[in-house]
Structures are given as structure tokens and as C-alpha cells.
Short mmCIF file of C-alpha atoms in Angstrom, two decimals:
data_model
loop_
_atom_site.label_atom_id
_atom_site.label_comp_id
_atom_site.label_asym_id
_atom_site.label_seq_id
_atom_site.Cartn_x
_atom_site.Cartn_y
_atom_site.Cartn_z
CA UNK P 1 -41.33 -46.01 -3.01
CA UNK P 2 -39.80 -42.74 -4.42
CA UNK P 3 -40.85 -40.89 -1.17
CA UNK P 4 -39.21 -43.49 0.48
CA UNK P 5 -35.49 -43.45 -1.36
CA UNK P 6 -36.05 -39.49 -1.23
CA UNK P 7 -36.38 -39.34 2.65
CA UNK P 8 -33.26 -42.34 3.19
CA UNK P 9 -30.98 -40.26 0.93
CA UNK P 10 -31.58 -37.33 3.13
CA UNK P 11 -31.22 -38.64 6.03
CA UNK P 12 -27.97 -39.70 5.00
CA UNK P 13 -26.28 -36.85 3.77
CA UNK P 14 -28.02 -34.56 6.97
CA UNK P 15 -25.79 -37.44 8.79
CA UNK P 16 -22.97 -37.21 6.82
CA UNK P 17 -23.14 -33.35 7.18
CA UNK P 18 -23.54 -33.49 10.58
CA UNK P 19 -20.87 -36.05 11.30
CA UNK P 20 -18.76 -33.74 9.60
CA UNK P 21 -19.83 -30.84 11.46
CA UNK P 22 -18.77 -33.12 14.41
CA UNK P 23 -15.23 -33.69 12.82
CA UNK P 24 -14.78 -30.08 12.05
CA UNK P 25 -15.78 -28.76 15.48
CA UNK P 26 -13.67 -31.53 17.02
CA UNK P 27 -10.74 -31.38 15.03
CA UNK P 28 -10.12 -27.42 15.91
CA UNK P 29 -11.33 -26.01 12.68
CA UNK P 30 -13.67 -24.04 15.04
CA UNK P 31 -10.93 -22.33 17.06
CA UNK P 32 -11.48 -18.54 17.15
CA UNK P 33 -8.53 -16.20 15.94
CA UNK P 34 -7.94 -13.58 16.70
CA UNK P 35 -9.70 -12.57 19.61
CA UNK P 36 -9.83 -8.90 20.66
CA UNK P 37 -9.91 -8.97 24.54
CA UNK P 38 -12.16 -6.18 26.18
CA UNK P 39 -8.72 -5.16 27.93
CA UNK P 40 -7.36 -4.01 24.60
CA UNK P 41 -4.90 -7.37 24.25
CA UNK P 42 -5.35 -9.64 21.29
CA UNK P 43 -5.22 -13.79 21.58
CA UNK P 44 -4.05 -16.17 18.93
CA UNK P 45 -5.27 -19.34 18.86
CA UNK P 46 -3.82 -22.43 16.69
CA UNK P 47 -5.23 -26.10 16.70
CA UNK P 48 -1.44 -28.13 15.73
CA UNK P 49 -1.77 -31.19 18.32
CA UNK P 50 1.31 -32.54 16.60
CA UNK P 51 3.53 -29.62 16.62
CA UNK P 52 6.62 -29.24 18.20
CA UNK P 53 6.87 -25.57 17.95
CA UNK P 54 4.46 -22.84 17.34
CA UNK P 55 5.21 -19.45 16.86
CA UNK P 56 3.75 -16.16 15.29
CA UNK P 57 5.05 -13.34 13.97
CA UNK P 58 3.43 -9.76 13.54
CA UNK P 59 4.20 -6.44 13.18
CA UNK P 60 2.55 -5.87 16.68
CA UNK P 61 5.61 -7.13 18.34
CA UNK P 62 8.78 -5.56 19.02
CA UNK P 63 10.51 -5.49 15.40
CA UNK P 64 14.07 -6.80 14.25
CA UNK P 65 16.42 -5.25 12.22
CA UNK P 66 17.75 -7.95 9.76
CA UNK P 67 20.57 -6.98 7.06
CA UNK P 68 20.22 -7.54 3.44
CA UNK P 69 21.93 -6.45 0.20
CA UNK P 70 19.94 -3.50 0.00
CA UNK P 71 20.57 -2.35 3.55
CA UNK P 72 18.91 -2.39 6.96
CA UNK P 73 15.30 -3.74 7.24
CA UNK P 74 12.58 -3.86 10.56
CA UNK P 75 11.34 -6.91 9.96
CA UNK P 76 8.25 -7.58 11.79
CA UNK P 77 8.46 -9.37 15.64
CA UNK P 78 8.12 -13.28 16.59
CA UNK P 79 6.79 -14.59 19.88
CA UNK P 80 6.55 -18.12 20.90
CA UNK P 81 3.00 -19.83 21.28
CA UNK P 82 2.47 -22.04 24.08
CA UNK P 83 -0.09 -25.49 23.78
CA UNK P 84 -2.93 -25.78 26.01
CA UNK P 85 -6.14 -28.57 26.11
CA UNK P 86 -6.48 -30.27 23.23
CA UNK P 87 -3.93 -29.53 20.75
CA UNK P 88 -4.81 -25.75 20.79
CA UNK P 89 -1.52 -23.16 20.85
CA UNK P 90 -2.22 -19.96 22.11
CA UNK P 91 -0.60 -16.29 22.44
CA UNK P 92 -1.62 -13.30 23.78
CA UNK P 93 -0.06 -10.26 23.34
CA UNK P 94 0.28 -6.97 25.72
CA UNK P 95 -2.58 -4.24 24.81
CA UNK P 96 -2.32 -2.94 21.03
CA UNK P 97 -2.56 0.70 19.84
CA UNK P 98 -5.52 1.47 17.40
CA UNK P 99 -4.20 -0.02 13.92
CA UNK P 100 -4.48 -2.15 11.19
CA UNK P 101 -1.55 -5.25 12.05
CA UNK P 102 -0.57 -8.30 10.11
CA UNK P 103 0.48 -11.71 11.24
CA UNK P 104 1.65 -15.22 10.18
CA UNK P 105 2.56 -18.57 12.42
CA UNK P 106 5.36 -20.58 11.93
CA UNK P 107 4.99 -24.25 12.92
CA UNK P 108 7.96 -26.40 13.19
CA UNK P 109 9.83 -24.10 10.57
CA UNK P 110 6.54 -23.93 7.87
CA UNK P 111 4.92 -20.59 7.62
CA UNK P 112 1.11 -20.36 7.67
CA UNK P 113 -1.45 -18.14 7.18
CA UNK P 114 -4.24 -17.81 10.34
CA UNK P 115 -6.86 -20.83 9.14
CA UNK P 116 -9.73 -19.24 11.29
CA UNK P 117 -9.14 -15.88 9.70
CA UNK P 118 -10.61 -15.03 6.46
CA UNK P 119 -8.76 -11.56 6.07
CA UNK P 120 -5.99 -11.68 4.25
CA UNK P 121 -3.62 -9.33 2.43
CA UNK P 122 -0.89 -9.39 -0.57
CA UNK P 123 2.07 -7.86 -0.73
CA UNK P 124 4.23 -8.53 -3.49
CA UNK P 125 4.57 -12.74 -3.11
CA UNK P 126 3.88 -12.98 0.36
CA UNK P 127 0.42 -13.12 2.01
CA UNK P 128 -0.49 -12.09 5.53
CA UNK P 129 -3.44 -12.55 7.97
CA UNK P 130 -4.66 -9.04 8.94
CA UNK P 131 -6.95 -7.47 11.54
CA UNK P 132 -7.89 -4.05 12.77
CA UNK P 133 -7.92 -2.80 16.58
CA UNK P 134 -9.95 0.40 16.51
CA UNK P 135 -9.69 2.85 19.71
CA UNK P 136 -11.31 6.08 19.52
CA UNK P 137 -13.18 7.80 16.42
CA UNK P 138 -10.52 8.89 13.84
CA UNK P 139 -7.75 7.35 15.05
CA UNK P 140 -5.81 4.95 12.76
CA UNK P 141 -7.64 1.94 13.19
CA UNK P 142 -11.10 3.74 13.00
CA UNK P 143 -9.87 5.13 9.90
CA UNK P 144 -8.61 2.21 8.09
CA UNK P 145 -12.01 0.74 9.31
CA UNK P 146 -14.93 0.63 6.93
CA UNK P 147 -17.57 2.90 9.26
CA UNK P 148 -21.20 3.92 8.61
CA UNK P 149 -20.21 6.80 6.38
CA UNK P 150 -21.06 7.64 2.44
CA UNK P 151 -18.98 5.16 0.53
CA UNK P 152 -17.13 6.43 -2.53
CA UNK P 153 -16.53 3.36 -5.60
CA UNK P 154 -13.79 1.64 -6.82
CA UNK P 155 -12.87 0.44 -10.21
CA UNK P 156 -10.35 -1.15 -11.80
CA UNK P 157 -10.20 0.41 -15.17
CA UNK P 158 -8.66 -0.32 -18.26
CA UNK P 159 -7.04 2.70 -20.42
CA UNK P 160 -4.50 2.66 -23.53
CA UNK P 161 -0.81 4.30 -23.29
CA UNK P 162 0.95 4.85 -26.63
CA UNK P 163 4.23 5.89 -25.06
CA UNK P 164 3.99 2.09 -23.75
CA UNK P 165 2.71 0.77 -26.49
CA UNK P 166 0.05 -1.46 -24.21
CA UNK P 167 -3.52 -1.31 -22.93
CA UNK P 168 -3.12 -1.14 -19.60
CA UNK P 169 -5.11 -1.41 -15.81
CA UNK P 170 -5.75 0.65 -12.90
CA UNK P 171 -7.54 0.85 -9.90
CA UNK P 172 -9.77 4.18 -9.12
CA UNK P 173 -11.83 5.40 -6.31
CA UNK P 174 -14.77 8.14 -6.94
CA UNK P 175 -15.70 9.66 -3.85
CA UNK P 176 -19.24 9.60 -2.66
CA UNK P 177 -21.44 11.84 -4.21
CA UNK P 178 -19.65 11.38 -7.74
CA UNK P 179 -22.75 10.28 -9.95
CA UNK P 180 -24.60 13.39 -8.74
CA UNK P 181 -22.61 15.51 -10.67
CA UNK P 182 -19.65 18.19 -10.22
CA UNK P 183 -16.05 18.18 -11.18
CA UNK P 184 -13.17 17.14 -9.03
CA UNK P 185 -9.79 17.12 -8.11
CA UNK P 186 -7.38 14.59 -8.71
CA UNK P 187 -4.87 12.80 -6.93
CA UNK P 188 -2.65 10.42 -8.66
CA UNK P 189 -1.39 7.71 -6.08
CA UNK P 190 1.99 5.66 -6.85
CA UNK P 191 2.60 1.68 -5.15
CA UNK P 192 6.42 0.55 -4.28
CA UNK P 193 8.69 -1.74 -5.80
CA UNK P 194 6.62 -4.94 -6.38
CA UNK P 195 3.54 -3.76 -5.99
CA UNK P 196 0.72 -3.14 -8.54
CA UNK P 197 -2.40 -1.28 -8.96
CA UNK P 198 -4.29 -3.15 -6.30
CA UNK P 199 -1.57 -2.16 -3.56
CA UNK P 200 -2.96 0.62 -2.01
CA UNK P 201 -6.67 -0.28 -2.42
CA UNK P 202 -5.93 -3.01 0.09
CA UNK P 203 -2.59 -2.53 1.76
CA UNK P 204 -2.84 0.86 1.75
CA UNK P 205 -6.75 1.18 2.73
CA UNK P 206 -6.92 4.40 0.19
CA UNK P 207 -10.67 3.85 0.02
CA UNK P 208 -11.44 3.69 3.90
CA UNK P 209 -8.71 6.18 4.62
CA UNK P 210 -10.33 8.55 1.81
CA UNK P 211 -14.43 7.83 3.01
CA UNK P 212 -13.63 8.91 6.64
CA UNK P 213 -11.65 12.12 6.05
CA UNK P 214 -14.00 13.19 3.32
CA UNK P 215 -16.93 12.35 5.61
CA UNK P 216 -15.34 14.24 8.51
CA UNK P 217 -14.92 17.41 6.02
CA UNK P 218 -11.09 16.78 6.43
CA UNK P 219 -10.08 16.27 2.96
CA UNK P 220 -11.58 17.29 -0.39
CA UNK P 221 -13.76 15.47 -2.28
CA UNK P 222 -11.00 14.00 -5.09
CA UNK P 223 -10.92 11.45 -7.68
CA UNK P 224 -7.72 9.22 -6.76
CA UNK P 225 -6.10 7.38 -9.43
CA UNK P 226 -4.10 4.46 -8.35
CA UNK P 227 -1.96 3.05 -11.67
CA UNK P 228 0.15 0.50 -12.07
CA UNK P 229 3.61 1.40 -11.70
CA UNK P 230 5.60 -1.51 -13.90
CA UNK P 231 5.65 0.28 -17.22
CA UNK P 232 6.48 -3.04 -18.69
CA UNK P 233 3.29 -4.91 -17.28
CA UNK P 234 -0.16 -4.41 -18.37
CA UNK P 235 -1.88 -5.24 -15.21
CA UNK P 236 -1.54 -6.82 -11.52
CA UNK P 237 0.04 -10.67 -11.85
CA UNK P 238 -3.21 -13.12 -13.18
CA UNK P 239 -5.45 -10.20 -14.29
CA UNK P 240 -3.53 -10.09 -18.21
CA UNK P 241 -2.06 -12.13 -20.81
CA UNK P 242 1.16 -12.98 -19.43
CA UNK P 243 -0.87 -15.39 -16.81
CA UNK P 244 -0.53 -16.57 -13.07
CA UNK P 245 2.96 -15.73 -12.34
CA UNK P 246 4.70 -14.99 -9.46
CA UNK P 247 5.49 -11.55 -8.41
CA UNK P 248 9.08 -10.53 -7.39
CA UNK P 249 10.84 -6.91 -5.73
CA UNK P 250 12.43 -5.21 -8.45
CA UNK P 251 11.60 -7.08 -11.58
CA UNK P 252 12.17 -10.34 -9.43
CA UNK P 253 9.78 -13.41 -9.27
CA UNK P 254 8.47 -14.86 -12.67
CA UNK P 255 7.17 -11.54 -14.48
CA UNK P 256 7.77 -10.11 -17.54
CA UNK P 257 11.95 -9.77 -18.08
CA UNK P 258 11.13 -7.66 -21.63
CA UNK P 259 12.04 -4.09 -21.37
CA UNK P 260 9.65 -0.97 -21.05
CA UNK P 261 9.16 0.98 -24.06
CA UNK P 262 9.37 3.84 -21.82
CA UNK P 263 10.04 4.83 -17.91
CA UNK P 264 6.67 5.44 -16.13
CA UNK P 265 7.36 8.94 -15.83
CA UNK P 266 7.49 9.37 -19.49
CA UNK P 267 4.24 7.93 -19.99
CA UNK P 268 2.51 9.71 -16.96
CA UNK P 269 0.53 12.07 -18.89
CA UNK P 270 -1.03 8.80 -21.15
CA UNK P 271 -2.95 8.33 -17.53
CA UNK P 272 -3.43 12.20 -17.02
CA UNK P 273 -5.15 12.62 -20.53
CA UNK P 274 -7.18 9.82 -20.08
CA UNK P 275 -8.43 10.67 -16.46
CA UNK P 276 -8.71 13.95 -17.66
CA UNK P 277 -11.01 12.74 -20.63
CA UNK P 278 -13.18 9.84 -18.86
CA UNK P 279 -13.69 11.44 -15.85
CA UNK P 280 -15.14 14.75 -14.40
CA UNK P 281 -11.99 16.48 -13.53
CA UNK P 282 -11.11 19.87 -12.61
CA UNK P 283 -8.54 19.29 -15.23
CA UNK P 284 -5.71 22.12 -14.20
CA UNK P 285 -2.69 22.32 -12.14
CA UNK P 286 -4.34 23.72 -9.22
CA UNK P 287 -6.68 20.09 -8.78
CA UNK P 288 -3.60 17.82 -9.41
CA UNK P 289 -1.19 16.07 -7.10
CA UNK P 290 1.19 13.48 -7.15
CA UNK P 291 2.44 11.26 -4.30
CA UNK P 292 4.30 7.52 -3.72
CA UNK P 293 5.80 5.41 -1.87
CA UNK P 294 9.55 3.94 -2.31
CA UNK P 295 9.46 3.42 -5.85
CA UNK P 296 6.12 5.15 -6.38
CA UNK P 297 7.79 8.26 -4.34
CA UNK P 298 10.91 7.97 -6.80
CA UNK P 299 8.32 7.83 -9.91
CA UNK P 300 6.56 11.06 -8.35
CA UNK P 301 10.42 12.58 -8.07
CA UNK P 302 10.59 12.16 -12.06
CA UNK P 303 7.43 13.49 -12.79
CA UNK P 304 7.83 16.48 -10.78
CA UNK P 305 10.82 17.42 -12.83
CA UNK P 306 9.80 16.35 -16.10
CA UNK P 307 6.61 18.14 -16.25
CA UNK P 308 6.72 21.10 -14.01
CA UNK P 309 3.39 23.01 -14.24
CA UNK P 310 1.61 19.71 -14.03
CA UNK P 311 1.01 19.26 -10.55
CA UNK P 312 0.23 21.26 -7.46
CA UNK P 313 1.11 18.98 -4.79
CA UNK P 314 3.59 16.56 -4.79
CA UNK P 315 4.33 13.49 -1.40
CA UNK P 316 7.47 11.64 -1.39
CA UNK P 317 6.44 8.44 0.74
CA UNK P 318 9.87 6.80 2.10
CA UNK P 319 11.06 8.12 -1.69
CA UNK P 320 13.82 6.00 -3.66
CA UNK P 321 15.39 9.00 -5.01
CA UNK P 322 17.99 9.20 -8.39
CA UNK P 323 18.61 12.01 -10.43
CA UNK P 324 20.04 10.09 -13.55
CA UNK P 325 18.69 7.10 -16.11
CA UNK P 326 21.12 4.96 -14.09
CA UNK P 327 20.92 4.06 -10.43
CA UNK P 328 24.21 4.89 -8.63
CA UNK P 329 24.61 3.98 -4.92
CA UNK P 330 28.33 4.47 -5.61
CA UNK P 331 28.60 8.41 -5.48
CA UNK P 332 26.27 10.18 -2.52
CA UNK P 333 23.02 11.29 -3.39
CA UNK P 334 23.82 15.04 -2.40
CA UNK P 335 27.09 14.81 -4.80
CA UNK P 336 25.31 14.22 -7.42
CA UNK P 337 22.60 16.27 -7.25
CA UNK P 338 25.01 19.07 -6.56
CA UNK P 339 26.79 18.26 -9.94
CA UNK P 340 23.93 17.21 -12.45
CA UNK P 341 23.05 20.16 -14.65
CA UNK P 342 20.22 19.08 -15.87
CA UNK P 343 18.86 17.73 -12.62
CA UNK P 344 19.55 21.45 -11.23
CA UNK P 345 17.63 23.03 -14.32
CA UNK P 346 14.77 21.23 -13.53
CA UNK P 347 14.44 21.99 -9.67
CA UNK P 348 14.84 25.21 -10.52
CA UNK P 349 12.77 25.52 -13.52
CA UNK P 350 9.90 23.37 -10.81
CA UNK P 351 10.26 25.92 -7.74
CA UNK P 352 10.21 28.83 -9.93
CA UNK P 353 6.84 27.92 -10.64
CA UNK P 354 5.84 28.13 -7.05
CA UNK P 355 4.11 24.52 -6.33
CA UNK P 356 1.69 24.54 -3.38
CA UNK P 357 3.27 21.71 -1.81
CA UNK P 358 6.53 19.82 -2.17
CA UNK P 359 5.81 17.02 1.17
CA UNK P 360 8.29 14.43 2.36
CA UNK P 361 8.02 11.74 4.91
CA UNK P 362 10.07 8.76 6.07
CA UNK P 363 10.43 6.62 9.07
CA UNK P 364 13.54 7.01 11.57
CA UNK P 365 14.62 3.30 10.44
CA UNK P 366 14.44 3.51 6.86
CA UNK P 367 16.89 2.31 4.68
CA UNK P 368 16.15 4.95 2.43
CA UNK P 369 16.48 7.80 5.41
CA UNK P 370 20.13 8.84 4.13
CA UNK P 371 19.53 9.58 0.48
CA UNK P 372 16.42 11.43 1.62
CA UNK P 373 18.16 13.54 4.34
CA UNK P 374 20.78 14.35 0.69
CA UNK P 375 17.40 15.48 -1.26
CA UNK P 376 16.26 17.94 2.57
CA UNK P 377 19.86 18.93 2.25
CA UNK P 378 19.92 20.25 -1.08
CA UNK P 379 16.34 22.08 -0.92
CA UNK P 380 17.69 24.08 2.53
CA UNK P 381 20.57 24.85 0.58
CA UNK P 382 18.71 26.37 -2.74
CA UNK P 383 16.34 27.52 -0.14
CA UNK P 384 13.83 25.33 -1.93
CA UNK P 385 10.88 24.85 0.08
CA UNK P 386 8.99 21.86 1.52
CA UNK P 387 7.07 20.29 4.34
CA UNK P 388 9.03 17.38 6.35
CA UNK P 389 7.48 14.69 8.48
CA UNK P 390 9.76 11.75 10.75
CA UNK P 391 8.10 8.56 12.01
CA UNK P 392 9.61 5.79 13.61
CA UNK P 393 9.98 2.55 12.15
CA UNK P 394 11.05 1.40 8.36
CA UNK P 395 10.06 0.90 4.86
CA UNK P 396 6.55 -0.28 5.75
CA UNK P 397 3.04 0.27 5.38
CA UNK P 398 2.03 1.40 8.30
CA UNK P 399 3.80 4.66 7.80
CA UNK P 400 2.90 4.94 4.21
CA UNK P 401 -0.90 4.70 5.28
CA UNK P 402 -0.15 7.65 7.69
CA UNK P 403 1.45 9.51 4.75
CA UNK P 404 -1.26 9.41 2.66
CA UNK P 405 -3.42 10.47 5.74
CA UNK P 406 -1.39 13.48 6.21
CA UNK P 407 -0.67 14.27 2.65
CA UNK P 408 -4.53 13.89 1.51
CA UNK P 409 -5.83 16.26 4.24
CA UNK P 410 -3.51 19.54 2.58
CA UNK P 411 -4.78 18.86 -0.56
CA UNK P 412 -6.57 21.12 -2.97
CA UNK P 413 -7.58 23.59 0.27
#
């Protein structure tokens, strides 16, 4: 009799699991997106049989500039998708360039993420669908790409900082090799306004981008530390005390509103020592560089200054630049740098000690592309030098991820 319940139970659920099955095969669930044609295009499929309107938008398409308080933005493309057999929406675009590309749809005026893709990113409160087109070895896409390579580790680590007052967390890769033995060079890596220590560990692809040049002996070996930039937050939102709150740009969102007990660039070396003491570190000037993006490329600005004979190597990523306590967009950058004593004390007192490498880089489009033209202005006039690069496009991560593949490969050579 037991036998008997045993085998009508399962029968049951294998055809309740396979009626489901049914449902979810039938009711589009199964759709395929993206799809990477073999003639280089890429297909975006949608089941919405009740939509009106279907649309996606990607930074593969051409981008708009949209105005804001802070300025000019590109803000990424939108194409229409058009509905074909049985409630499916599709759009495919022209052929893509080797890179890593995000998406959304919009349908009827609500903003999705892909349902059929699994790969998602986070940047600040908004979350994208992502996939890679690779083209030929070592170009973007192949190196954003994990590839068949020795893998270096990441951690997210937890370290004290008495000038904050706070335990805090950060994210850092070891390259492969590590646990053999040896000491290494560091490279301390900076995230933007609303980001956090897990920004360029995913966004930013530091670990993939880091694997394939070391593997292709075109960067160092390094340790690369990744902190978190908000000296008034312990950690990334949901991984400490303060709980599951919602990010915001600039101190936006539902974080922590309580002051800092100190600007990140005061407590810089609180990460330093304790790198310097937990890890195998070629622990000198020489094997140290600094580099960030927007507000991580304003942090690295500070640093430079404040502690001179630090650092060897220094990347401003698409910098936001100020040379007092207080922000002013009132008075041009190049005015005030011009009249600030002590801001012209330190430069001096910074290229006097002869760094190896003082790099800049910004897009064409950035909103940030005056104040940084101000800081190449004032170095060719103090004949101050440094190493420029121009991309197109704006304040976004794709150039930042070229950046860092630049900046890494003149590192510690």
C-alpha cells in the first residue's frame, strides 16, 4: 500500500512539473536574449503579448545628450522593438564592436531588466542587463572576458581606520601566483560618486582586465586594492549595520546623512598601513600608485598633494577636481588654482619629487572635460609634467575600464 501512495504521489508532482514546464515554455519564459548573431549583430527578444509598446535601451545605440543640474550627460540610446508570433518583441541591432554593453526594456513606460538574462550589474540604484561581444584576442571584450588564463583572487576584506573612527570593507584582488610567495606592488583603485567597494570588481571588470594583461606579460604582477570611497560608510549598502538601504549620487538615496570624521584622503594611509601590514607588499614609493574615477579621480587629486612621496603613479579617470575643503563651481577651476597658495605649495612640493607618472584621461563629452582642460592648463604652464589621453563619449564606464587598461600597463615597469 505504501509503494502504492509512493508511486501516485510521484506521478503527480512529475505531472505537475511537467505541466509547468509546459506553461513556462509556452508562456515565453523560454525566449532566448540576447542572441549574438554569427554576423556580429545582437537580437533582443521579449515575450509582452499585452504590450502596447516595447522598447530597449543600451549603450550600444547611438547616445543622447540629456541636461541636468550638474551639466551635460550621454545617456545611453533607445530603439523601438517590434512584435512578432506569439507575443514575442524583437530588436536587432547593426553589428557591435568588441565590448562589454548594458541594456534595459521599457514596456508601456515600466523599465525592466532582460528576464532571460541572468547577468546583471549595479550601479549606484539602478541595475542593468549586461553582455559581452568579444572580437579578436585582447581586444576590449576579450579582455573584460573571463579566458582560460591563471586567475588571481578576490576578497572583500575587512580592516580598521582610526582617522574614521570605523571598521571598515574593501574589495582586493591578488594576482595569480600570490600564495607561492614574493612581494608585490600595489595599486590602490578609487570608485565614483555612488559607488562602493564592489564597483570596479564588477562594473569595472578590474579582475578580468588585470588576469589577461598579467597573463599576456603586459602589466606587472600587483596587488590592487579597491576601498570604499564614502568615508562615512563602513561598507557597500546591505553588507553593514546601517541595513538594506538605498544608494543615492552624492550622499543621495537613503544612506547614512551623519558626517565623516574625516575626508577619505585624510584617512588614506589607515588603508596603506594596513595593506602594507597584511599583505606581501613591496611597501615603498616606487611599488605604489593611485588612480580613480570622477570622485575616486578627485580623491586620488587629494592624496597626491597631501602625501607627496607616497605614490609613484598617479590616474585621474574623468577626475572631479577642487583645490579647497569647499566645492566652488562659481570661480573657474584655473582661477583658483592660480590663486591658492597652499594648493601651489603642494604641486610644487609633489613635482619636485619627480613622480614617475602623473596620467589623465577623459572622454570628449564629459561634463567634467572643462575643469580638467583648467588642471592640463596649469601643469603646461608650471611646466609640470604628465601623460594625457581623449576618448569620445562621457562620464561612463566604458572609458573608465579603458583607463584602467591603459594606466595598469605603465605601472611599476
Amino acid at each position: 500500500m505504501r509503494q502504492k501512495l509512493f508511486f501516485t504521489a510521484a506521478l503527480c508532482t512529475l505531472l505537475s512539473t511537467g505541466g509547468m514546464a509546459q506553461e513556462a515554455l509556452w508562456s515565453g519564459s523560454q525566449v532566448k536574449s540576447p542572441v549574438q548573431n554569427p554576423d556580429g549583430t545582437v537580437t533582443f527578444n521579449l515575450f509582452a503579448p499585452k504590450a502596447v509598446k516595447v522598447e530597449v535601451t543600451g549603450d550600444f545605440l547611438p547616445t543622447r545628450q540629456i541636461d541636468t543640474p550638474r551639466g551635460k550627460y550621454d545617456a545611453p540610446g533607445v530603439a523601438e522593438l517590434k512584435e512578432g508570433k506569439n507575443g514575442v518583441w524583437s530588436f536587432t541591432t547593426s553589428a557591435l564592436p568588441s565590448e562589454l554593453y548594458n541594456y534595459s526594456f521599457t514596456v508601456d513606460g515600466m523599465r525592466y531588466l532582460d528576464p532571460s538574462n541572468i547577468y546583471v550589474n549595479r550601479d549606484v540604484a539602478s541595475l542593468t542587463s549586461i553582455f559581452i561581444v568579444k572580437g579578436q584576442k585582447g581586444d576590449k571584450g576579450d579582455l573584460y572576458s573571463v579566458n582560460e588564463v591563471p586567475h588571481g583572487n578576490v576578497s572583500k576584506v575587512w580592516y580598521d581606520s582610526p582617522t574614521l573612527k570605523m571598521k571598515r570593507r574593501m574589495t582586493v584582488y591578488t594576482p595569480a601566483g600570490y600564495d607561492k610567495g614574493g612581494k608585490y606592488p600595489v595599486l590602490y583603485l578609487l570608485h565614483g560618486a555612488g559607488g562602493d567597494e564592489d564597483a570596479w570588481s564588477t562594473l569595472g571588470r578590474a579582475a578580468q582586465i588585470l588576469d589577461n594583461l598579467i597573463a599576456t606579460g603586459k602589466a606587472k604582477p600587483m596587488i590592487v586594492v579597491m576601498p570604499n570611497g564614502n568615508p562615512n560608510c563602513q561598507a557597500a549598502p546591505g553588507e553593514w549595520s546601517f541595513g538594506m538601504y538605498q544608494p543615492g549620487f552624492m550622499g543621495g538615496g537613503d544612506g547614512p546623512k551623519a558626517k565623516a570624521a574625516a575626508s577619505m584622503d585624510e584617512s588614506f594611509m589607515d588603508i596603506v598601513k594596513y595593506v602594507d601590514r597584511n599583505y606581501r607588499t613591496l611597501a615603498d614609493r616606487a611599488h605604489r600608485a593611485v588612480c580613480g574615477l570622477s570622485m575616486g579621480g578627485g580623491h586620488t587629486f587629494a592624496i597626491s598633494r597631501r602625501f607627496p612621496t607616497s605614490f609613484d603613479y598617479y590616474g585621474l579617470f574623468s577626475a572631479g577636481l577642487g583645490v579647497g575643503r569647499d566645492y566652488n563651481n562659481r570661480t573657474p577651476l584655473l582661477q583658483q588654482m592660480n590663486e591658492n597658495k597652499e594648493y601651489n605649495a603642494q604641486m610644487k612640493t609633489l613635482f619636485a619629487s619627480h613622480p614617475k607618472l602623473y596620467w589623465i584621461g577623459i572622454g570628449k563629452t564629459d561634463f567634467l572635460y572643462q575643469s580638467n582642460a583648467d588642471l592640463r592648463k596649469y601643469l603646461d604652464t608650471k611646466g609640470y609634467k604628465y601623460e594625457y589621453m581623449e576618448t569620445d563619449g562621457g562620464h561612463i564606464w566604458r572609458n573608465w575600464r579603458i583607463y584602467l587598461t591603459t594606466f595598469a600597463q605603465k605601472l611599476f615597469k
